[in-house]
XYZ file of C-alpha atoms in Angstrom:
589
model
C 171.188 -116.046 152.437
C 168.640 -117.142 149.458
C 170.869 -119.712 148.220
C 171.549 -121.109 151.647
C 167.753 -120.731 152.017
C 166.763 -122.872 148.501
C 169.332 -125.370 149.223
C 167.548 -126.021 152.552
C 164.124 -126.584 150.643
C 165.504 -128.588 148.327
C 166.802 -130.654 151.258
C 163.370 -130.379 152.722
C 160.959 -131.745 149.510
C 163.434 -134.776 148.843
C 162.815 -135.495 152.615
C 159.859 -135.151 152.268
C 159.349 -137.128 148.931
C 161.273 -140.395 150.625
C 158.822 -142.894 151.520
C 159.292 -145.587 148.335
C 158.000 -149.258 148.987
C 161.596 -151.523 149.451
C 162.254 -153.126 146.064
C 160.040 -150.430 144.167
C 162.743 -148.732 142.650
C 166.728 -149.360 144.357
C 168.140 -146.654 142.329
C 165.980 -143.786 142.946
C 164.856 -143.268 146.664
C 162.257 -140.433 147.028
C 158.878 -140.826 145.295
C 155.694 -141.730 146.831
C 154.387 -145.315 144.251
C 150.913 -143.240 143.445
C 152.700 -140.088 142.414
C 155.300 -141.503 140.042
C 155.510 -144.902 139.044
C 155.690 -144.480 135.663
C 158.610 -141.974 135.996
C 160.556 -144.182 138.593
C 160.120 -146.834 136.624
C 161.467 -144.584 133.161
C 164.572 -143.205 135.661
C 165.544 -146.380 137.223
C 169.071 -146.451 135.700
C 169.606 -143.006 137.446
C 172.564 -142.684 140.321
C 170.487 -141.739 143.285
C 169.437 -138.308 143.802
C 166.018 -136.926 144.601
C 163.723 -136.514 141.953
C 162.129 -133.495 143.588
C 158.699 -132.976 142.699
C 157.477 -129.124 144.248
C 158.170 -126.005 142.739
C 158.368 -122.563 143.949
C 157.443 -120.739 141.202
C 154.482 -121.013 138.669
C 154.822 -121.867 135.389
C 153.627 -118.233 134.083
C 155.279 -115.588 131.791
C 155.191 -113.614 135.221
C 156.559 -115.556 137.694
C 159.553 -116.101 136.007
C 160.007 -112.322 134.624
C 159.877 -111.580 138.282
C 162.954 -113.511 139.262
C 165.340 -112.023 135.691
C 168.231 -109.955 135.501
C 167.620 -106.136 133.293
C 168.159 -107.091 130.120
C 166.246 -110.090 130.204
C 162.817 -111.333 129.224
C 160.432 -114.103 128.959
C 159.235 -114.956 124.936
C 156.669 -117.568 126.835
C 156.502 -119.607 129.594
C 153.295 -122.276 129.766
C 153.091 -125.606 131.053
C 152.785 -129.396 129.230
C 150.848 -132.210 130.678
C 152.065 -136.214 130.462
C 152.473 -137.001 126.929
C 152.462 -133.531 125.253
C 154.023 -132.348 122.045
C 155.490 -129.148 122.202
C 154.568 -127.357 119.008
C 158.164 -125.757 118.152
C 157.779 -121.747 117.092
C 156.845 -121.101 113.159
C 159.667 -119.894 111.982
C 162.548 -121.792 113.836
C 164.362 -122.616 110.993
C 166.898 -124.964 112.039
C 165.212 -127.027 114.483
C 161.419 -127.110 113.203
C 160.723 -130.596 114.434
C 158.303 -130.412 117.064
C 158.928 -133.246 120.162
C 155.919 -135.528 121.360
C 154.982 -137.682 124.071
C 157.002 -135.783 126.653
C 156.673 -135.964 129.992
C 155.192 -133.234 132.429
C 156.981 -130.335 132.469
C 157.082 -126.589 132.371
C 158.615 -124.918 128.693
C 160.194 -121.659 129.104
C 162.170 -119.638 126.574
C 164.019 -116.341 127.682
C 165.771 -114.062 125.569
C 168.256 -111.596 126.521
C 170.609 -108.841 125.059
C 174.051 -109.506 124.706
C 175.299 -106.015 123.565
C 173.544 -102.514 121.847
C 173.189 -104.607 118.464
C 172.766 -108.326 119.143
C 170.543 -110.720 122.048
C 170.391 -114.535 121.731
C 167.312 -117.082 123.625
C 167.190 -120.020 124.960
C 164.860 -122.423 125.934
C 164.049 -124.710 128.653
C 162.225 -127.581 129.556
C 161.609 -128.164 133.334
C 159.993 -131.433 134.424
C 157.931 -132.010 137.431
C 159.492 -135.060 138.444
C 163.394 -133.283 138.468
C 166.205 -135.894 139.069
C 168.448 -132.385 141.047
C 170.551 -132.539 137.212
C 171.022 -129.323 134.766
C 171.633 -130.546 131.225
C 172.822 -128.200 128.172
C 172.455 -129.583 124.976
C 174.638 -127.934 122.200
C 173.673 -126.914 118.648
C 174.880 -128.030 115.086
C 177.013 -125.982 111.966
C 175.900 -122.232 111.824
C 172.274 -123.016 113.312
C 170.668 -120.267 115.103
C 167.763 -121.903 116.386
C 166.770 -124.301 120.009
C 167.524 -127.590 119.533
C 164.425 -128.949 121.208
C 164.637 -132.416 120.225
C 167.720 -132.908 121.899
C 166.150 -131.020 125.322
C 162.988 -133.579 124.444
C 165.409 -136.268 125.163
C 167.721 -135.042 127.797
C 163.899 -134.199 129.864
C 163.429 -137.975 129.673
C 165.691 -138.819 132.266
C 164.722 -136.012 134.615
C 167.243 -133.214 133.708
C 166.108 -130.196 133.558
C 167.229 -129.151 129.766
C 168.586 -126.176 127.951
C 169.411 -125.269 124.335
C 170.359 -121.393 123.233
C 169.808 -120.135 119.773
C 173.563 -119.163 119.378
C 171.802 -115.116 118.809
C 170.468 -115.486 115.421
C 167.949 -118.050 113.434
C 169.366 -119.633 110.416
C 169.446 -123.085 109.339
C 173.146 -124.847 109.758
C 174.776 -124.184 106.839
C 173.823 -120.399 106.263
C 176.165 -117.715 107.602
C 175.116 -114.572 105.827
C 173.967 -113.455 109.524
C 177.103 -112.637 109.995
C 178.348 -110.475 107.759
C 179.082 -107.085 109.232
C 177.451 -108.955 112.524
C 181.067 -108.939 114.522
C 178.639 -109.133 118.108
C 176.779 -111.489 116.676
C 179.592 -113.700 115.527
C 180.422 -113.477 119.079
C 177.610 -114.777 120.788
C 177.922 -118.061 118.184
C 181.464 -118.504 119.042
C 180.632 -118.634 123.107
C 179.035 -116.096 124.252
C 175.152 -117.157 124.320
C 176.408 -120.686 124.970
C 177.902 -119.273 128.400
C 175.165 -116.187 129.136
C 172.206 -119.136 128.555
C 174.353 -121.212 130.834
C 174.660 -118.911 133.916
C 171.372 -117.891 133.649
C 169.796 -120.649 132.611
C 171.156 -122.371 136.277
C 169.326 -119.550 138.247
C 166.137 -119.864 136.846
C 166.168 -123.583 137.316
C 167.468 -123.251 141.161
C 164.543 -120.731 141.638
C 162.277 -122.394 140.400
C 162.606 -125.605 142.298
C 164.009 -123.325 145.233
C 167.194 -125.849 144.894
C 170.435 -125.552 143.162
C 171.265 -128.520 140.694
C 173.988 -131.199 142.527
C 175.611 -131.326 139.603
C 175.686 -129.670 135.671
C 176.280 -131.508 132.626
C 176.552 -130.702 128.574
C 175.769 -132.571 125.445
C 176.855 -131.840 121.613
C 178.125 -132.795 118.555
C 179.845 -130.873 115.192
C 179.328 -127.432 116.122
C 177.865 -128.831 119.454
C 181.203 -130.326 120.320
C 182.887 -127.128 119.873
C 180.659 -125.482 122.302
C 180.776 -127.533 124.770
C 184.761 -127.859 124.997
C 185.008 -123.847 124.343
C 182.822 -123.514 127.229
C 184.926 -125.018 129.968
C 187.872 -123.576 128.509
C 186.877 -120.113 129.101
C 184.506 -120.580 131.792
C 185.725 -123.863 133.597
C 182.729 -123.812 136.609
C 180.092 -124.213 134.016
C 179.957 -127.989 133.846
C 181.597 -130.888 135.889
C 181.315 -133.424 133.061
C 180.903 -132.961 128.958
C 180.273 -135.232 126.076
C 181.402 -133.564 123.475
C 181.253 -135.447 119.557
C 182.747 -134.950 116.551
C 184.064 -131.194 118.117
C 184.020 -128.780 115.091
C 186.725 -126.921 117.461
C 188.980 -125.291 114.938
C 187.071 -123.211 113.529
C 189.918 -120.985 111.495
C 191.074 -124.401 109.695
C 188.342 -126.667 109.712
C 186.060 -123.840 107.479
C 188.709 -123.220 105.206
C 190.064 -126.758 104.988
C 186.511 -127.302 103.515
C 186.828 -125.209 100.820
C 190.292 -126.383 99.962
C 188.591 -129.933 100.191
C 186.088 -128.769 97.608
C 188.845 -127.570 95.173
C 189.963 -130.982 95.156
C 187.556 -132.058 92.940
C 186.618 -128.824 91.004
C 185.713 -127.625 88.025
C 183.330 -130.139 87.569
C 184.078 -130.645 84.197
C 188.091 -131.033 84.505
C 189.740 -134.279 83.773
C 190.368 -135.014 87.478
C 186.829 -134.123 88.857
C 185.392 -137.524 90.163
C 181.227 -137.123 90.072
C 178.869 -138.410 92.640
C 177.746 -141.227 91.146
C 181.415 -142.748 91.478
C 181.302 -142.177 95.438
C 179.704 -145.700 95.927
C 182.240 -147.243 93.406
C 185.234 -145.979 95.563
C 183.431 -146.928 99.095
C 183.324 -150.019 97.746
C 186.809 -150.986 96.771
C 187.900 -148.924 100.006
C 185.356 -151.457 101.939
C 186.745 -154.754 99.806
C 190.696 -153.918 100.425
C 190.240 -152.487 104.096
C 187.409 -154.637 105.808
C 190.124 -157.294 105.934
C 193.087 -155.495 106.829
C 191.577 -155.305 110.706
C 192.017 -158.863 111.654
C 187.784 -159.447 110.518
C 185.627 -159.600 107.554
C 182.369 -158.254 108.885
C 181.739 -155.024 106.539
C 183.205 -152.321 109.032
C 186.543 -150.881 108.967
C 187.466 -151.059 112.216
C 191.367 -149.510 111.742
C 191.276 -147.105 108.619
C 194.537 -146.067 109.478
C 195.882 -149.221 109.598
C 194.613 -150.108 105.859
C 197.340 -150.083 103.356
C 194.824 -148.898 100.231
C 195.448 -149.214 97.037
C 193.818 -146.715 94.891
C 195.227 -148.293 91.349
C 192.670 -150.895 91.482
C 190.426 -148.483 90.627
C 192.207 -147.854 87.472
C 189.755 -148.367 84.218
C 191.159 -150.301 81.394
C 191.310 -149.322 77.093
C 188.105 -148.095 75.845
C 185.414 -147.714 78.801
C 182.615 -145.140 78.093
C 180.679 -145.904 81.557
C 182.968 -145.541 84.414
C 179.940 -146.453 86.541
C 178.763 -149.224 85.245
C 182.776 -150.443 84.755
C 183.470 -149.404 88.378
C 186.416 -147.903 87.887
C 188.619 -144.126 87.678
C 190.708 -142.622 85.668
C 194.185 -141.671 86.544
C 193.508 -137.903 87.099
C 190.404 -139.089 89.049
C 192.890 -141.597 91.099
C 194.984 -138.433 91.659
C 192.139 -136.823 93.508
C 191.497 -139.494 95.637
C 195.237 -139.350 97.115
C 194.431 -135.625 97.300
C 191.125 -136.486 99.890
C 193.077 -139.330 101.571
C 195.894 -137.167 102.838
C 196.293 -134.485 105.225
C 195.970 -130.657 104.389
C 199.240 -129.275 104.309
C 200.905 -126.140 102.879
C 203.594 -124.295 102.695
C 207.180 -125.042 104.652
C 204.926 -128.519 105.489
C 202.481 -126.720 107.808
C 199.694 -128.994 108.391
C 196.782 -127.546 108.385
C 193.802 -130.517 108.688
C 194.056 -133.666 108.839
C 192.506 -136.323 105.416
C 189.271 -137.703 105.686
C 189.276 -141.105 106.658
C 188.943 -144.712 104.431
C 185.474 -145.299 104.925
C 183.888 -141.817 104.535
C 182.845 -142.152 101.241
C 179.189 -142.201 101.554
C 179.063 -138.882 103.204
C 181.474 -137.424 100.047
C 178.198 -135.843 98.920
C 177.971 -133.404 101.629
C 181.133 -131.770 100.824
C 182.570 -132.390 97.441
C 179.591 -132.925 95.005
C 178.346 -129.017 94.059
C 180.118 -127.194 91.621
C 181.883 -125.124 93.908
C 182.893 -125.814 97.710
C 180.419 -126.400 100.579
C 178.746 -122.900 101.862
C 180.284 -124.083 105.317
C 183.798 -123.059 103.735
C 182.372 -120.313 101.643
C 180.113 -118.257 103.371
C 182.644 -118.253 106.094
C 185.449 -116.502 104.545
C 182.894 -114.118 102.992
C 180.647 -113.415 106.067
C 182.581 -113.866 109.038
C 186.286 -113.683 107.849
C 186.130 -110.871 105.360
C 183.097 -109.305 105.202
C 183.295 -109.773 101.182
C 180.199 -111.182 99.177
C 182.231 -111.105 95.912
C 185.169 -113.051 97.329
C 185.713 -115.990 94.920
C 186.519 -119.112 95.752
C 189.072 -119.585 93.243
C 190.924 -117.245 94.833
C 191.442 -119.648 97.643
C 195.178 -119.955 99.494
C 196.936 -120.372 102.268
C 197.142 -116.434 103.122
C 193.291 -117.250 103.958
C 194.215 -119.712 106.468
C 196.967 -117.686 108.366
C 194.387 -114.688 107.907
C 191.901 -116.727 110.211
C 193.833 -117.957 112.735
C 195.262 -114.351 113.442
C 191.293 -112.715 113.219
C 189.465 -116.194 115.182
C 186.129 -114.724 114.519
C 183.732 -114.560 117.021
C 187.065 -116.123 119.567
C 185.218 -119.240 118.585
C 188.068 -122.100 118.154
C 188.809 -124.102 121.200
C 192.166 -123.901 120.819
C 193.456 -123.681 124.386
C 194.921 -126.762 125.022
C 195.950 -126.220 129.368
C 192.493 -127.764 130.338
C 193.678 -127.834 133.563
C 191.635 -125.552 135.576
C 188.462 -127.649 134.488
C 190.643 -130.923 135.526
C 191.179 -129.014 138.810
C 187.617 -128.383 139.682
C 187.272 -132.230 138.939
C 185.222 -131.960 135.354
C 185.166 -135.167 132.940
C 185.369 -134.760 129.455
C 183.810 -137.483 127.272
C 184.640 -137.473 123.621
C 183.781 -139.030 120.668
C 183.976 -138.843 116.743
C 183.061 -141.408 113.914
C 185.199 -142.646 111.732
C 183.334 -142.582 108.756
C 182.920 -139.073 109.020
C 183.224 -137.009 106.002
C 181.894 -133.297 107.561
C 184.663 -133.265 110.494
C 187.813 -135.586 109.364
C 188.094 -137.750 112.581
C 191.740 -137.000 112.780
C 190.742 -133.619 113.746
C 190.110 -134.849 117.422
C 192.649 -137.143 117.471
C 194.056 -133.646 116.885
C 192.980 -132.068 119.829
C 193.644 -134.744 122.026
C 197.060 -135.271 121.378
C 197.418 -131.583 121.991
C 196.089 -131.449 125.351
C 198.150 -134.579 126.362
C 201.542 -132.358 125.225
C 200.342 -129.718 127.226
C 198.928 -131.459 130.721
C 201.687 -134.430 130.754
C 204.707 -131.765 131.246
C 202.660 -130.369 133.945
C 202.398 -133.619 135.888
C 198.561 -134.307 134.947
C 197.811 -136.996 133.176
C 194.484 -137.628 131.024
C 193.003 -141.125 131.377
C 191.290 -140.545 134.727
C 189.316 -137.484 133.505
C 189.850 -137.142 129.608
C 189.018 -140.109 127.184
C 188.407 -139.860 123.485
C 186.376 -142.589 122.030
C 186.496 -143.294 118.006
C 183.823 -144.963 116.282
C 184.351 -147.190 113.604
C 181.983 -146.891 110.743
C 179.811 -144.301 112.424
C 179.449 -141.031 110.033
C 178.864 -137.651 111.575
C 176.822 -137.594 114.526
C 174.997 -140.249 113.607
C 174.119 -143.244 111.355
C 176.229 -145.610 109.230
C 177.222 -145.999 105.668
C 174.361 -148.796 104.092
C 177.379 -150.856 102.864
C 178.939 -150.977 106.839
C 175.851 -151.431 109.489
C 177.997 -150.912 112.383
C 176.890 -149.850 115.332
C 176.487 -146.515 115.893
C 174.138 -145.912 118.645
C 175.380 -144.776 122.297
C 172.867 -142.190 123.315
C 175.139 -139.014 121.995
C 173.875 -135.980 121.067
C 171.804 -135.664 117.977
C 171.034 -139.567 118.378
C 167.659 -140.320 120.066
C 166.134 -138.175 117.303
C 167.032 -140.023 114.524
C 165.103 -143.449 116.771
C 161.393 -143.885 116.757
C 158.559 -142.860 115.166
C 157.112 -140.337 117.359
C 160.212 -137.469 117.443
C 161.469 -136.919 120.743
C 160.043 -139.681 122.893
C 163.340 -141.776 122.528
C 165.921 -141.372 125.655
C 168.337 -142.992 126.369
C 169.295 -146.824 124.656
C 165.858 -148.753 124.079
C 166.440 -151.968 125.874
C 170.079 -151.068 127.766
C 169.194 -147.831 129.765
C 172.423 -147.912 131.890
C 176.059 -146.977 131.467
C 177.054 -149.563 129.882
C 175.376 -148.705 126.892
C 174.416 -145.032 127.230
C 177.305 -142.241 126.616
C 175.749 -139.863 128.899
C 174.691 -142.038 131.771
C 178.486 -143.484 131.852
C 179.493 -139.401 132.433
C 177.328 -139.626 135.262
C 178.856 -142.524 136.821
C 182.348 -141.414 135.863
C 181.654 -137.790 137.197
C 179.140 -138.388 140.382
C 180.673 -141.863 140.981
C 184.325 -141.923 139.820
C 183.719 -145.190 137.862
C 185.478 -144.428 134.813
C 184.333 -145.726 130.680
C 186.783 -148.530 130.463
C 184.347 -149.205 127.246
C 180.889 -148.007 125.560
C 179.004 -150.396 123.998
C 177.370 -149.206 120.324
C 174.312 -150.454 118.900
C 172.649 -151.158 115.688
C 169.407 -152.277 115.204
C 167.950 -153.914 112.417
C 165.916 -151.006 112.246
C 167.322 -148.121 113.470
C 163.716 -146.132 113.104
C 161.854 -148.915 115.149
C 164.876 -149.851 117.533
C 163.305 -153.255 117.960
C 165.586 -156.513 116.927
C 169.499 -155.283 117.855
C 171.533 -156.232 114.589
C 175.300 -155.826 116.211
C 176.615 -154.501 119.230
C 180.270 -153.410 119.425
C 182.618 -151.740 122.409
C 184.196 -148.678 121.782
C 186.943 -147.929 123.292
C 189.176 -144.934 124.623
C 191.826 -144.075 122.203
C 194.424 -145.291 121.568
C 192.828 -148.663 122.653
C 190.848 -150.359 119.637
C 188.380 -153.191 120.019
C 189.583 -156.514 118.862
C 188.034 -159.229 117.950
C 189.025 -162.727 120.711
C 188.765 -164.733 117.741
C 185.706 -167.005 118.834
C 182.013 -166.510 119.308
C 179.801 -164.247 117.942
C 181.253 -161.033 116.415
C 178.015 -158.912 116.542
C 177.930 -159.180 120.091
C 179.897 -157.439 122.592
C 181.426 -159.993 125.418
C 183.136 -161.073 122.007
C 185.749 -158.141 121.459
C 188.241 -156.483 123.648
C 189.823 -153.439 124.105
C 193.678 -153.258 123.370
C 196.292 -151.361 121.977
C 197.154 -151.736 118.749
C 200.878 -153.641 119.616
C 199.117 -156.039 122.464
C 199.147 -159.315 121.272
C 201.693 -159.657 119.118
C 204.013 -162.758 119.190
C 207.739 -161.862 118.765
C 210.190 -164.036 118.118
């Protein structure tokens, strides 16, 4: 009776909230010119639903413990007026960055137990002007913290926004939460993702007395994981997710990183190829592959395609500065065809897939330190085995069979029938760079491939609600290599953060807010719509901070398609590549 009740209301306000000027605003019908021009005129890419504008609760500590579960309380509820920054919590360690200029809204943050030793939060931002949309932003490596940047964003457009803590507070590359923490390895893995979820979607339908039409997710790296892990346990939760760079196999991915790590270890062995040679091999990878995709134009566009030579590298009789020389030795070249091809053991299992040609300038992240990334590390120690003294040299493949057989915290996404969420009629956006060097990019390629061998038999096919997009010469997330400038920029999660100079007041794509441009609007359309992302256009700017003067624009397109260049007119813009498979075009004789 109270949800047929608030779904009535919410009926009622946008009825009463329709009475727009014609030609104010054709794509959102329901605000009154005097009430909310500025935010019709921020939201007028939207599909058309409401906004609504009342509320039924107040935006008090109270009113919204009154409406909670047992077992569930409120941190702090207060409201912010037009143009507020909301000053994140001392002490949130992984997200500290505190998002301005945002509109009018009400914050809320709610924690709740998950079991006798563990609870996780989350956080919400509810705006006054509500475009009827729930939005779920995802969070990044090991982070135990609210990504409130991202919610600053996603608020922008009118969702109503939520980020969870994952049930602990650590920055993204510290794990020692977790050891001896198997509940709270849980609630990372899915559990506060899906309990901040559910929850999170009552509050917001009781406090605007109206359920959201529809519920959508955002994430990347550890985000990405989430959000696919999600709808494969709990497939109502969402009807579309854009999920990027999805750090979804968790057993192999962790320990592929410290077997990556190895590679190039002990930092004073004849192999071991220091940092300052990173830019050296980018370079050469740049000079022999940039051509090898059909244009010169400083992006790699088909790294798989590339036929690379590593020998060029190869330094001559008597050089005592590789650097300045530019060049490796022949152990060194060893290492690099080590990197460059996939992870695979014994009986040729594969494990992970290589990082790509092109990922050089993110090498640092991951195979610089004197011993492997903490990612890897801390992983086996504090989630896997429980064991601070485990030494990394003691790496081997009985790790890797060890963590597929424990899955701690049942966090890998690796249930490949998606079908129940294709059932309910759920998109899935995805999306990885190429230049990656955290997640190898084959990884979703991966994934992908795995959920076409498992639907196809079944007589469902993917294109019409699954599409994977790559991105040449994007790195993890976000940004481009220096040496590439491609463009990068499609409104994904983690994005708008990195654009402007007041943190979280960017939404969207400065200058193209539609779907065209924007990754999440084009889920909308595919999702509320059916109009499907034949293409996504990227964007670089000349610079990226001010978002002013665009530098190139590029389509992306859904793999296996690549874009191709038509072979006239200007390659930084758009209208001058196409999306094809890699055999169209081909003259035979």
């Amino acid at each position: 009776m109270w949800v047929a009740e608030a779904v009535a209301a919410c009926i009622s306000v946008a009825v009463r909230l329709a009475a727009v000027p014609a030609g104010l605003v054709s794509a959102i019908p329901g605000l009154a010119q005097n009430a909310a021009t500025q935010f019709t005129m921020r939201l007028s890419h939207l599909l058309p639903l409401g906004p609504i504008a009342a509320t039924a609760l107040d935006c008090t500590p109270s009113a919204f413990q009154s409406i909670l579960p047992q077992g569930a309380t409120v941190a702090f509820a207060y409201p912010l007026s037009e143009g507020s920054t909301f000053q994140v919590p001392v002490g949130d360690v992984a997200y500290p960055v505190s998002p301005t200029k945002l509109p009018e809204l009400c914050v809320v943050h709610i924690q709740v137990a998950s079991s006798t030793s563990s609870h996780f939060g989350f956080g919400l931002f509810l705006p006054q002007m509500w475009n009827e949309r729930f939005l779920a932003y995802g969070n990044g490596g090991f982070a135990g913290g609210i990504n409130y940047l991202d919610m600053a964003a996603g608020v922008h457009y009118g969702f109503a926004t939520m980020s969870t803590d994952t049930g602990h507070n650590s920055t993204s590359g510290d794990i020692t939460w977790a050891l001896n923490e198997p509940e709270k390895i849980v609630d990372w893995g899915y559990r506060a993702m899906h309990g901040s979820v559910e929850l999170a979607k009552q509050v917001v339908e009781a406090y605007y007395k109206c359920k959201p039409k529809y519920n959508y997710y955002s994430g990347c790296s550890t985000g990405g994981r989430q959000g696919i892990r999600d709808i494969q346990l709990y497939p109502e939760d969402f009807d579309g997710v854009l999920a990027g760079a999805p750090a979804w196999w968790t057993s192999h991915l962790q320990t592929w990183t410290v077997k990556l790590g190895l590679y190039n270890l002990p930092v004073d062995a004849p192999h071991h190829i220091p940092i300052g040679l990173f830019p050296v091999v980018g370079a050469e990878v740049l000079k022999q592959c940039d051509p090898q995709d059909g244009l010169v134009d400083t992006i790699i566009s088909d790294p798989q395609g590339c036929d690379f030579f590593p020998e060029a590298l190869l330094c001559g009789p008597n050089v005592t500065n590789q650097t300045a020389a530019g060049c490796l030795t022949s152990a060194q070249i060893g290492t690099l065809y080590l990197i460059y091809n996939d992870y695979v053991e014994n009986n040729q299992t594969f494990v992970f897939p290589h990082l790509e040609l092109g990922s050089e300038a993110q090498w640092p992240f991951l195979l610089s330190a004197a011993e492997p990334s903490s990612y890897g590390v801390q992983y086996v120690q504090d989630m896997l085995l429980n064991d601070t003294s485990w030494n990394f040299w003691d790496y081997n493949y009985t790790i890797v069979e060890l963590a597929d057989k424990i899955q701690p915290g049942n966090a890998t996404a690796y249930d490949y029938d998606l079908s129940p969420f294709h059932a309910r009629g759920g998109k899935i956006l995805q999306y990885h760079g190429m230049s990656d060097a955290l997640i190898a990019t084959g990884s979703s390629v991966v994934f992908y491939k795995e959920v076409l061998k498992t639907l196809v038999p079944k007589g469902i096919e993917l294109d019409s609600w699954y599409r994977l997009f790559l991105v040449p010469g994007m790195q993890h997330c976000a940004g481009t290599p220096p040496n590439m400038n491609a463009p990068w920029y499609f409104a994904g999660a983690n994005q708008a953060g990195v654009l402007g100079t007041s943190p979280g007041s960017v939404y969207s794509v400065p200058g193209f807010r539609d779907a065209k441009h924007d990754a999440l609007l084009a889920l909308l359309e595919w999702v509320e719509n059916g109009t499907a992302p034949d293409e996504i256009v990227a964007t670089k700017w000349v610079d990226d901070t001010l978002a002013d003067k665009v530098l190139r624009q590029r389509p992306l397109c859904p793999f296996p398609k690549q874009a191709r260049f038509v072979g006239q007119g200007d390659p930084d813009v758009a209208e001058s590549w196409v999306c094809r498979y890699s055999y169209e075009g081909v003259t035979t004789q």
